[in-house]
Amino acid sequence: MPNPGDFWQEFQPIAWIATTPVSQNRLLPLAQSSQSILWCSPHLETHPHCQRYNNSLREHLTAIWSDQKALIFSLTLGAVVRLIAPFLSDKYRDPIVLCIPESGEYVITVCGGHQHQGDRLCEQIAHLLGMKPVITDAATAHEMPGVDTWGMPWGWRKGAGDWTGIASAVIRGEPVAIIQESGTTLWRQTITSKTNLIFTDKPDAHAQTIWITHRELTPSQPGQIVWHPRTLWVGIGCERGTSETKLYEAIQTVFNAHQLSLNAIAGIASLDIKKNEIGLVNLAQSQGWQLVTFSAETLRAIPVPNPSPIVAQTVGTASVAEASAIQASQGTLLVPKHILGAVTVAVALSPQEWLDRSGTLYLVGMGPGDLAHLTPAARNAIRQADVVIGYNLYLQLLNGIKHPSQIWEPYPIGEETRRAERAIELARWGLTVAVVSSGDCGIYGMAGVVMELLQKQSNIHPEFNVQIIPGISALQSAASRVGVPLMQDFCAISLSDLHVPWEIITQRVTHAAQGDFVTIFYNPCSQQRTWQLPTAQAIFLQYRDPQTPVAIVRQAYRKDEQIWYTNLENLTKQPIDMFCTIIIGNSRTYPTKYGLITPRNYPLKSPHFDPQNQNLNSE
C-alpha cells in the first residue's frame, strides 16, 4: 500500500494541537503516523508522544507559527479563526490550517487549501478519522483547480501579475485569454468545463490574459499573470575555475538580452569534464537547477550552427554550449552561443518541462467497482495521483472520487499495452500515476502488463517508485453474492485465448475438473469468442455430475448486477458475456436458500450432494 510517510512528508513540519482529552486521543495516532509533534494543553495528562505548551496557546503559536507548513487544531472553527488572525499575512506564505471541531463530524480547511494542497491533507485526515472533509475554496466549488495551482504538478514557477484578480475573474465566468508558448498541454483537461477560458495565440494588451511561457514578461496593467514552465536548458562552456558569480552573470546577461525568464530554466548542461567544476556545481545547487554533462563523443554527433575547430582540438568536440543545450533539452536551439569572457552560453527549448521530483507508479486494484468496496489504500493512491489511467468503464465507476486537478486518461478495452506504456512514460517523467484495474490488479489485471514492460525497459532511466495495491478480486466479489462456494480448494481459469494457447487452457480445465476443485471462470465468452465456454463445459461434464451447482454473477456490486443459479448441464443456456464470473462447485457444493455452500469438511467417503450426511463441523 502507499507508504503513509510518503504522503505526510510533503506537508512537514506538521503541528497537531489538542486542548482536551478527547482531542488528544483523536489526534495522537495521526501525530505518531506522520512522525510529527502533538502539542497539548498543560492541563492534560502527560503522554510519551505528546509535548505540552507551557504558556497560553496564542503565545505558543507565536513561537511555532513561522516554522510550520501545516497546523491542525482540534478546536471550534471560531476559536481557530480568532487564534490565527494576528499571524495571517497572505495565502502564498501562510501555512495550511485545518480545524477538527470537538464534535468529530468534520475536518475543515481554514486556509492554505489549494495553494499549499491543504485540501488534500484535509481529505486524507477526514478519511482516516471517518469524518467529512469540508473544502472551502471557490475553485473546488466550481470543480476546477485554482488558477494559482495549475502549474504545480508540472513544476511551473509563478511570474508577475494580478493573481488574485485573474483567479476571481475565472470563477466569475468572465472571458480570460490563455496564451501558451511552452510546456505541457495535459493540464488543459482540468479546465474543459470552463467555456470562459479562451486559448489564443494573439495577445490583446487590454484583455485579461494568462501567459504560459518561457519568456520574461512584466504585465503593464492588472488582469494578466504569467506561469513559467521549466523548459529552458542552458548550455555552458567555461574556463577552469570560473566562479559561480561569473557564470550566473553571464546567463543573466544572455537572458535579459533575449527576454527569457530565469524562472523557466530547467538546468545547465556542459561537457562531462566539467561535471565537478565547482562553479557549475554550486550554481546548480544554489538555483535549484539540474546539472547534466555529456561525453565529447555524444556532443560531436549533434549538428550546431556555430562549430569551433579550436574547441574541437582542445576538448574533442566542435561545440560545447550549443550541443549540450540541444542534447539536454531534446528540443531546439533558441539562442546560439554567446561568448562573454570566460563563459560561453547557449539556450535550447525543450518540448517537455523538467520535473524536480521522482515519479511514482501505483498499480491499483479497484475491486468490483462500487466505491464502498474500494480499499482505503486504493482510494489514497488514486487521490494522490496526478494522472489516473484505466479502461474507460472503470474510470466512470471511480468518477465520484476524482479531484478537479487530476488528469484522467480513459482507454478502450484491448489497449492494455498502450496503457502500460503511457503510465511508465509519465512516471519516468516525474508524475504520480495510478493505473487502475477492476478486481485485484495482480489477478488478470494491469499489474502484470506493467511489470513485464518495466522488466524489458530495466536499462532505461530514470527509475521511479512502483507500488502494487491489491483490491477485492472478481472471484471474491462474485462468491460473496452467491453464498460461500470457496470454502475448499479452488482455482481460477481465464477462458480467453488471446494470451494463452487454447491447448494449455484445455489442460488446465481438465485438471481442475479431475481434481474436484471449485472452479472460477474468468472471461468466459465475448462476441468473438463463443465456443470456448461450451468446450470447457463439455470437459467438466466428463468428470463432474451434470447437476453440479453453478452460479453466474454479472457486474458484481454494480448497478446492473445480475445473478443466475443453474447447474453444469445447463450452464451455457444463460446470457453470459465478458462481465460475467462463473463459479462451478465441487462434488460437495450444494444449493440452499442462502446461496451455494461448499462445506469446509471433506470426508474421504461421501455421496454426491447429500447435505444431511455431511459433517459440517469446521476445523
JSON list of N, CA, C and O in Angstrom, two decimals, residues 96-140:
[
{"chain": "A", "resi": 96, "resn": "ILE", "atom": "N", "xyz": [-0.75, 25.85, 5.94]},
{"chain": "A", "resi": 96, "resn": "ILE", "atom": "CA", "xyz": [-2.06, 25.19, 5.93]},
{"chain": "A", "resi": 96, "resn": "ILE", "atom": "C", "xyz": [-2.61, 25.20, 7.35]},
{"chain": "A", "resi": 96, "resn": "ILE", "atom": "O", "xyz": [-1.90, 24.91, 8.31]},
{"chain": "A", "resi": 97, "resn": "VAL", "atom": "N", "xyz": [-3.87, 25.55, 7.47]},
{"chain": "A", "resi": 97, "resn": "VAL", "atom": "CA", "xyz": [-4.54, 25.48, 8.78]},
{"chain": "A", "resi": 97, "resn": "VAL", "atom": "C", "xyz": [-5.83, 24.68, 8.60]},
{"chain": "A", "resi": 97, "resn": "VAL", "atom": "O", "xyz": [-6.67, 25.00, 7.76]},
{"chain": "A", "resi": 98, "resn": "LEU", "atom": "N", "xyz": [-5.96, 23.61, 9.39]},
{"chain": "A", "resi": 98, "resn": "LEU", "atom": "CA", "xyz": [-7.17, 22.79, 9.39]},
{"chain": "A", "resi": 98, "resn": "LEU", "atom": "C", "xyz": [-7.78, 22.81, 10.78]},
{"chain": "A", "resi": 98, "resn": "LEU", "atom": "O", "xyz": [-7.07, 22.98, 11.77]},
{"chain": "A", "resi": 99, "resn": "CYS", "atom": "N", "xyz": [-9.08, 22.58, 10.80]},
{"chain": "A", "resi": 99, "resn": "CYS", "atom": "CA", "xyz": [-9.82, 22.61, 12.07]},
{"chain": "A", "resi": 99, "resn": "CYS", "atom": "C", "xyz": [-10.65, 21.35, 12.20]},
{"chain": "A", "resi": 99, "resn": "CYS", "atom": "O", "xyz": [-11.35, 20.96, 11.25]},
{"chain": "A", "resi": 100, "resn": "ILE", "atom": "N", "xyz": [-10.55, 20.68, 13.35]},
{"chain": "A", "resi": 100, "resn": "ILE", "atom": "CA", "xyz": [-11.38, 19.50, 13.64]},
{"chain": "A", "resi": 100, "resn": "ILE", "atom": "C", "xyz": [-12.18, 19.80, 14.90]},
{"chain": "A", "resi": 100, "resn": "ILE", "atom": "O", "xyz": [-11.66, 19.69, 16.03]},
{"chain": "A", "resi": 101, "resn": "PRO", "atom": "N", "xyz": [-13.44, 20.22, 14.77]},
{"chain": "A", "resi": 101, "resn": "PRO", "atom": "CA", "xyz": [-14.22, 20.52, 15.96]},
{"chain": "A", "resi": 101, "resn": "PRO", "atom": "C", "xyz": [-14.37, 19.32, 16.88]},
{"chain": "A", "resi": 101, "resn": "PRO", "atom": "O", "xyz": [-14.25, 18.16, 16.44]},
{"chain": "A", "resi": 102, "resn": "GLU", "atom": "N", "xyz": [-14.61, 19.59, 18.14]},
{"chain": "A", "resi": 102, "resn": "GLU", "atom": "CA", "xyz": [-14.71, 18.54, 19.16]},
{"chain": "A", "resi": 102, "resn": "GLU", "atom": "C", "xyz": [-15.78, 17.51, 18.84]},
{"chain": "A", "resi": 102, "resn": "GLU", "atom": "O", "xyz": [-15.67, 16.34, 19.20]},
{"chain": "A", "resi": 103, "resn": "SER", "atom": "N", "xyz": [-16.82, 17.93, 18.11]},
{"chain": "A", "resi": 103, "resn": "SER", "atom": "CA", "xyz": [-17.92, 17.02, 17.78]},
{"chain": "A", "resi": 103, "resn": "SER", "atom": "C", "xyz": [-17.45, 15.85, 16.92]},
{"chain": "A", "resi": 103, "resn": "SER", "atom": "O", "xyz": [-18.09, 14.79, 16.89]},
{"chain": "A", "resi": 104, "resn": "GLY", "atom": "N", "xyz": [-16.36, 16.03, 16.20]},
{"chain": "A", "resi": 104, "resn": "GLY", "atom": "CA", "xyz": [-15.79, 14.93, 15.43]},
{"chain": "A", "resi": 104, "resn": "GLY", "atom": "C", "xyz": [-16.54, 14.60, 14.16]},
{"chain": "A", "resi": 104, "resn": "GLY", "atom": "O", "xyz": [-16.45, 13.48, 13.67]},
{"chain": "A", "resi": 105, "resn": "GLU", "atom": "N", "xyz": [-17.27, 15.55, 13.58]},
{"chain": "A", "resi": 105, "resn": "GLU", "atom": "CA", "xyz": [-18.01, 15.29, 12.36]},
{"chain": "A", "resi": 105, "resn": "GLU", "atom": "C", "xyz": [-17.26, 15.74, 11.11]},
{"chain": "A", "resi": 105, "resn": "GLU", "atom": "O", "xyz": [-17.42, 15.15, 10.04]},
{"chain": "A", "resi": 106, "resn": "TYR", "atom": "N", "xyz": [-16.46, 16.80, 11.24]},
{"chain": "A", "resi": 106, "resn": "TYR", "atom": "CA", "xyz": [-15.87, 17.41, 10.06]},
{"chain": "A", "resi": 106, "resn": "TYR", "atom": "C", "xyz": [-14.39, 17.70, 10.27]},
{"chain": "A", "resi": 106, "resn": "TYR", "atom": "O", "xyz": [-13.94, 17.93, 11.38]},
{"chain": "A", "resi": 107, "resn": "VAL", "atom": "N", "xyz": [-13.67, 17.73, 9.14]},
{"chain": "A", "resi": 107, "resn": "VAL", "atom": "CA", "xyz": [-12.33, 18.32, 9.07]},
{"chain": "A", "resi": 107, "resn": "VAL", "atom": "C", "xyz": [-12.46, 19.48, 8.10]},
{"chain": "A", "resi": 107, "resn": "VAL", "atom": "O", "xyz": [-12.87, 19.30, 6.95]},
{"chain": "A", "resi": 108, "resn": "ILE", "atom": "N", "xyz": [-12.13, 20.69, 8.56]},
{"chain": "A", "resi": 108, "resn": "ILE", "atom": "CA", "xyz": [-12.42, 21.90, 7.80]},
{"chain": "A", "resi": 108, "resn": "ILE", "atom": "C", "xyz": [-11.12, 22.57, 7.36]},
{"chain": "A", "resi": 108, "resn": "ILE", "atom": "O", "xyz": [-10.21, 22.78, 8.17]},
{"chain": "A", "resi": 109, "resn": "THR", "atom": "N", "xyz": [-11.04, 22.91, 6.07]},
{"chain": "A", "resi": 109, "resn": "THR", "atom": "CA", "xyz": [-9.92, 23.69, 5.56]},
{"chain": "A", "resi": 109, "resn": "THR", "atom": "C", "xyz": [-10.15, 25.15, 5.94]},
{"chain": "A", "resi": 109, "resn": "THR", "atom": "O", "xyz": [-11.16, 25.75, 5.56]},
{"chain": "A", "resi": 110, "resn": "VAL", "atom": "N", "xyz": [-9.23, 25.74, 6.70]},
{"chain": "A", "resi": 110, "resn": "VAL", "atom": "CA", "xyz": [-9.34, 27.13, 7.10]},
{"chain": "A", "resi": 110, "resn": "VAL", "atom": "C", "xyz": [-8.54, 28.02, 6.16]},
{"chain": "A", "resi": 110, "resn": "VAL", "atom": "O", "xyz": [-9.02, 29.05, 5.69]},
{"chain": "A", "resi": 111, "resn": "CYS", "atom": "N", "xyz": [-7.29, 27.65, 5.88]},
{"chain": "A", "resi": 111, "resn": "CYS", "atom": "CA", "xyz": [-6.51, 28.37, 4.88]},
{"chain": "A", "resi": 111, "resn": "CYS", "atom": "C", "xyz": [-5.44, 27.44, 4.31]},
{"chain": "A", "resi": 111, "resn": "CYS", "atom": "O", "xyz": [-5.16, 26.39, 4.88]},
{"chain": "A", "resi": 112, "resn": "GLY", "atom": "N", "xyz": [-4.88, 27.87, 3.18]},
{"chain": "A", "resi": 112, "resn": "GLY", "atom": "CA", "xyz": [-3.88, 27.03, 2.50]},
{"chain": "A", "resi": 112, "resn": "GLY", "atom": "C", "xyz": [-4.48, 25.86, 1.78]},
{"chain": "A", "resi": 112, "resn": "GLY", "atom": "O", "xyz": [-3.78, 24.89, 1.47]},
{"chain": "A", "resi": 113, "resn": "GLY", "atom": "N", "xyz": [-5.78, 25.94, 1.47]},
{"chain": "A", "resi": 113, "resn": "GLY", "atom": "CA", "xyz": [-6.48, 24.80, 0.89]},
{"chain": "A", "resi": 113, "resn": "GLY", "atom": "C", "xyz": [-5.95, 24.37, -0.45]},
{"chain": "A", "resi": 113, "resn": "GLY", "atom": "O", "xyz": [-5.52, 23.24, -0.62]},
{"chain": "A", "resi": 114, "resn": "HIS", "atom": "N", "xyz": [-5.98, 25.26, -1.44]},
{"chain": "A", "resi": 114, "resn": "HIS", "atom": "CA", "xyz": [-5.49, 24.84, -2.75]},
{"chain": "A", "resi": 114, "resn": "HIS", "atom": "C", "xyz": [-4.07, 25.33, -3.02]},
{"chain": "A", "resi": 114, "resn": "HIS", "atom": "O", "xyz": [-3.30, 24.66, -3.68]},
{"chain": "A", "resi": 115, "resn": "GLN", "atom": "N", "xyz": [-3.68, 26.47, -2.46]},
{"chain": "A", "resi": 115, "resn": "GLN", "atom": "CA", "xyz": [-2.34, 26.99, -2.75]},
{"chain": "A", "resi": 115, "resn": "GLN", "atom": "C", "xyz": [-1.25, 26.08, -2.22]},
{"chain": "A", "resi": 115, "resn": "GLN", "atom": "O", "xyz": [-0.23, 25.87, -2.85]},
{"chain": "A", "resi": 116, "resn": "HIS", "atom": "N", "xyz": [-1.48, 25.50, -1.04]},
{"chain": "A", "resi": 116, "resn": "HIS", "atom": "CA", "xyz": [-0.48, 24.61, -0.44]},
{"chain": "A", "resi": 116, "resn": "HIS", "atom": "C", "xyz": [-0.96, 23.17, -0.33]},
{"chain": "A", "resi": 116, "resn": "HIS", "atom": "O", "xyz": [-0.44, 22.39, 0.45]},
{"chain": "A", "resi": 117, "resn": "GLN", "atom": "N", "xyz": [-1.99, 22.84, -1.11]},
{"chain": "A", "resi": 117, "resn": "GLN", "atom": "CA", "xyz": [-2.52, 21.48, -1.16]},
{"chain": "A", "resi": 117, "resn": "GLN", "atom": "C", "xyz": [-3.16, 21.05, 0.16]},
{"chain": "A", "resi": 117, "resn": "GLN", "atom": "O", "xyz": [-3.21, 19.86, 0.48]},
{"chain": "A", "resi": 118, "resn": "GLY", "atom": "N", "xyz": [-3.62, 22.03, 0.93]},
{"chain": "A", "resi": 118, "resn": "GLY", "atom": "CA", "xyz": [-4.27, 21.71, 2.20]},
{"chain": "A", "resi": 118, "resn": "GLY", "atom": "C", "xyz": [-5.55, 20.93, 2.03]},
{"chain": "A", "resi": 118, "resn": "GLY", "atom": "O", "xyz": [-5.95, 20.18, 2.93]},
{"chain": "A", "resi": 119, "resn": "ASP", "atom": "N", "xyz": [-6.21, 21.08, 0.88]},
{"chain": "A", "resi": 119, "resn": "ASP", "atom": "CA", "xyz": [-7.43, 20.32, 0.65]},
{"chain": "A", "resi": 119, "resn": "ASP", "atom": "C", "xyz": [-7.14, 18.83, 0.62]},
{"chain": "A", "resi": 119, "resn": "ASP", "atom": "O", "xyz": [-7.93, 18.01, 1.12]},
{"chain": "A", "resi": 120, "resn": "ARG", "atom": "N", "xyz": [-6.00, 18.45, 0.03]},
{"chain": "A", "resi": 120, "resn": "ARG", "atom": "CA", "xyz": [-5.62, 17.04, 0.01]},
{"chain": "A", "resi": 120, "resn": "ARG", "atom": "C", "xyz": [-5.36, 16.53, 1.42]},
{"chain": "A", "resi": 120, "resn": "ARG", "atom": "O", "xyz": [-5.74, 15.41, 1.78]},
{"chain": "A", "resi": 121, "resn": "LEU", "atom": "N", "xyz": [-4.69, 17.36, 2.22]},
{"chain": "A", "resi": 121, "resn": "LEU", "atom": "CA", "xyz": [-4.42, 16.98, 3.60]},
{"chain": "A", "resi": 121, "resn": "LEU", "atom": "C", "xyz": [-5.73, 16.84, 4.36]},
{"chain": "A", "resi": 121, "resn": "LEU", "atom": "O", "xyz": [-5.92, 15.90, 5.15]},
{"chain": "A", "resi": 122, "resn": "CYS", "atom": "N", "xyz": [-6.65, 17.77, 4.15]},
{"chain": "A", "resi": 122, "resn": "CYS", "atom": "CA", "xyz": [-7.96, 17.72, 4.79]},
{"chain": "A", "resi": 122, "resn": "CYS", "atom": "C", "xyz": [-8.69, 16.42, 4.45]},
{"chain": "A", "resi": 122, "resn": "CYS", "atom": "O", "xyz": [-9.24, 15.75, 5.33]},
{"chain": "A", "resi": 123, "resn": "GLU", "atom": "N", "xyz": [-8.70, 16.07, 3.17]},
{"chain": "A", "resi": 123, "resn": "GLU", "atom": "CA", "xyz": [-9.40, 14.85, 2.74]},
{"chain": "A", "resi": 123, "resn": "GLU", "atom": "C", "xyz": [-8.76, 13.60, 3.33]},
{"chain": "A", "resi": 123, "resn": "GLU", "atom": "O", "xyz": [-9.46, 12.66, 3.73]},
{"chain": "A", "resi": 124, "resn": "GLN", "atom": "N", "xyz": [-7.44, 13.59, 3.40]},
{"chain": "A", "resi": 124, "resn": "GLN", "atom": "CA", "xyz": [-6.76, 12.42, 3.95]},
{"chain": "A", "resi": 124, "resn": "GLN", "atom": "C", "xyz": [-7.06, 12.24, 5.43]},
{"chain": "A", "resi": 124, "resn": "GLN", "atom": "O", "xyz": [-7.38, 11.14, 5.89]},
{"chain": "A", "resi": 125, "resn": "ILE", "atom": "N", "xyz": [-6.99, 13.33, 6.18]},
{"chain": "A", "resi": 125, "resn": "ILE", "atom": "CA", "xyz": [-7.27, 13.24, 7.62]},
{"chain": "A", "resi": 125, "resn": "ILE", "atom": "C", "xyz": [-8.72, 12.86, 7.86]},
{"chain": "A", "resi": 125, "resn": "ILE", "atom": "O", "xyz": [-9.03, 12.02, 8.72]},
{"chain": "A", "resi": 126, "resn": "ALA", "atom": "N", "xyz": [-9.64, 13.45, 7.08]},
{"chain": "A", "resi": 126, "resn": "ALA", "atom": "CA", "xyz": [-11.05, 13.11, 7.23]},
{"chain": "A", "resi": 126, "resn": "ALA", "atom": "C", "xyz": [-11.28, 11.63, 6.95]},
{"chain": "A", "resi": 126, "resn": "ALA", "atom": "O", "xyz": [-12.04, 10.96, 7.64]},
{"chain": "A", "resi": 127, "resn": "HIS", "atom": "N", "xyz": [-10.60, 11.13, 5.92]},
{"chain": "A", "resi": 127, "resn": "HIS", "atom": "CA", "xyz": [-10.73, 9.72, 5.59]},
{"chain": "A", "resi": 127, "resn": "HIS", "atom": "C", "xyz": [-10.23, 8.84, 6.73]},
{"chain": "A", "resi": 127, "resn": "HIS", "atom": "O", "xyz": [-10.89, 7.86, 7.11]},
{"chain": "A", "resi": 128, "resn": "LEU", "atom": "N", "xyz": [-9.09, 9.19, 7.29]},
{"chain": "A", "resi": 128, "resn": "LEU", "atom": "CA", "xyz": [-8.51, 8.38, 8.36]},
{"chain": "A", "resi": 128, "resn": "LEU", "atom": "C", "xyz": [-9.36, 8.42, 9.63]},
{"chain": "A", "resi": 128, "resn": "LEU", "atom": "O", "xyz": [-9.41, 7.45, 10.38]},
{"chain": "A", "resi": 129, "resn": "LEU", "atom": "N", "xyz": [-10.04, 9.54, 9.86]},
{"chain": "A", "resi": 129, "resn": "LEU", "atom": "CA", "xyz": [-10.86, 9.69, 11.07]},
{"chain": "A", "resi": 129, "resn": "LEU", "atom": "C", "xyz": [-12.32, 9.31, 10.84]},
{"chain": "A", "resi": 129, "resn": "LEU", "atom": "O", "xyz": [-13.11, 9.33, 11.79]},
{"chain": "A", "resi": 130, "resn": "GLY", "atom": "N", "xyz": [-12.69, 8.98, 9.61]},
{"chain": "A", "resi": 130, "resn": "GLY", "atom": "CA", "xyz": [-14.07, 8.65, 9.32]},
{"chain": "A", "resi": 130, "resn": "GLY", "atom": "C", "xyz": [-14.99, 9.86, 9.40]},
{"chain": "A", "resi": 130, "resn": "GLY", "atom": "O", "xyz": [-16.16, 9.74, 9.79]},
{"chain": "A", "resi": 131, "resn": "MET", "atom": "N", "xyz": [-14.49, 11.02, 9.00]},
{"chain": "A", "resi": 131, "resn": "MET", "atom": "CA", "xyz": [-15.26, 12.26, 9.05]},
{"chain": "A", "resi": 131, "resn": "MET", "atom": "C", "xyz": [-15.48, 12.78, 7.64]},
{"chain": "A", "resi": 131, "resn": "MET", "atom": "O", "xyz": [-15.01, 12.21, 6.65]},
{"chain": "A", "resi": 132, "resn": "LYS", "atom": "N", "xyz": [-16.17, 13.90, 7.54]},
{"chain": "A", "resi": 132, "resn": "LYS", "atom": "CA", "xyz": [-16.46, 14.52, 6.26]},
{"chain": "A", "resi": 132, "resn": "LYS", "atom": "C", "xyz": [-15.52, 15.69, 6.05]},
{"chain": "A", "resi": 132, "resn": "LYS", "atom": "O", "xyz": [-15.42, 16.57, 6.90]},
{"chain": "A", "resi": 133, "resn": "PRO", "atom": "N", "xyz": [-14.80, 15.75, 4.92]},
{"chain": "A", "resi": 133, "resn": "PRO", "atom": "CA", "xyz": [-13.94, 16.92, 4.65]},
{"chain": "A", "resi": 133, "resn": "PRO", "atom": "C", "xyz": [-14.79, 18.10, 4.20]},
{"chain": "A", "resi": 133, "resn": "PRO", "atom": "O", "xyz": [-15.73, 17.94, 3.40]},
{"chain": "A", "resi": 134, "resn": "VAL", "atom": "N", "xyz": [-14.48, 19.27, 4.69]},
{"chain": "A", "resi": 134, "resn": "VAL", "atom": "CA", "xyz": [-15.17, 20.49, 4.27]},
{"chain": "A", "resi": 134, "resn": "VAL", "atom": "C", "xyz": [-14.15, 21.35, 3.54]},
{"chain": "A", "resi": 134, "resn": "VAL", "atom": "O", "xyz": [-13.24, 21.91, 4.15]},
{"chain": "A", "resi": 135, "resn": "ILE", "atom": "N", "xyz": [-14.30, 21.43, 2.23]},
{"chain": "A", "resi": 135, "resn": "ILE", "atom": "CA", "xyz": [-13.38, 22.18, 1.37]},
{"chain": "A", "resi": 135, "resn": "ILE", "atom": "C", "xyz": [-14.02, 23.53, 1.08]},
{"chain": "A", "resi": 135, "resn": "ILE", "atom": "O", "xyz": [-15.15, 23.59, 0.58]},
{"chain": "A", "resi": 136, "resn": "THR", "atom": "N", "xyz": [-13.31, 24.61, 1.38]},
{"chain": "A", "resi": 136, "resn": "THR", "atom": "CA", "xyz": [-13.94, 25.93, 1.37]},
{"chain": "A", "resi": 136, "resn": "THR", "atom": "C", "xyz": [-13.52, 26.83, 0.23]},
{"chain": "A", "resi": 136, "resn": "THR", "atom": "O", "xyz": [-14.09, 27.92, 0.09]},
{"chain": "A", "resi": 137, "resn": "ASP", "atom": "N", "xyz": [-12.54, 26.45, -0.61]},
{"chain": "A", "resi": 137, "resn": "ASP", "atom": "CA", "xyz": [-12.11, 27.39, -1.63]},
{"chain": "A", "resi": 137, "resn": "ASP", "atom": "C", "xyz": [-13.07, 27.38, -2.81]},
{"chain": "A", "resi": 137, "resn": "ASP", "atom": "O", "xyz": [-13.72, 26.38, -3.12]},
{"chain": "A", "resi": 138, "resn": "ALA", "atom": "N", "xyz": [-13.15, 28.51, -3.50]},
{"chain": "A", "resi": 138, "resn": "ALA", "atom": "CA", "xyz": [-14.12, 28.71, -4.57]},
{"chain": "A", "resi": 138, "resn": "ALA", "atom": "C", "xyz": [-13.83, 27.83, -5.78]},
{"chain": "A", "resi": 138, "resn": "ALA", "atom": "O", "xyz": [-14.74, 27.35, -6.45]},
{"chain": "A", "resi": 139, "resn": "ALA", "atom": "N", "xyz": [-12.55, 27.62, -6.09]},
{"chain": "A", "resi": 139, "resn": "ALA", "atom": "CA", "xyz": [-12.20, 26.83, -7.27]},
{"chain": "A", "resi": 139, "resn": "ALA", "atom": "C", "xyz": [-12.74, 25.41, -7.16]},
{"chain": "A", "resi": 139, "resn": "ALA", "atom": "O", "xyz": [-13.30, 24.86, -8.12]},
{"chain": "A", "resi": 140, "resn": "THR", "atom": "N", "xyz": [-12.60, 24.79, -5.99]},
{"chain": "A", "resi": 140, "resn": "THR", "atom": "CA", "xyz": [-13.10, 23.43, -5.79]},
{"chain": "A", "resi": 140, "resn": "THR", "atom": "C", "xyz": [-14.61, 23.40, -5.94]},
{"chain": "A", "resi": 140, "resn": "THR", "atom": "O", "xyz": [-15.18, 22.45, -6.51]}
]
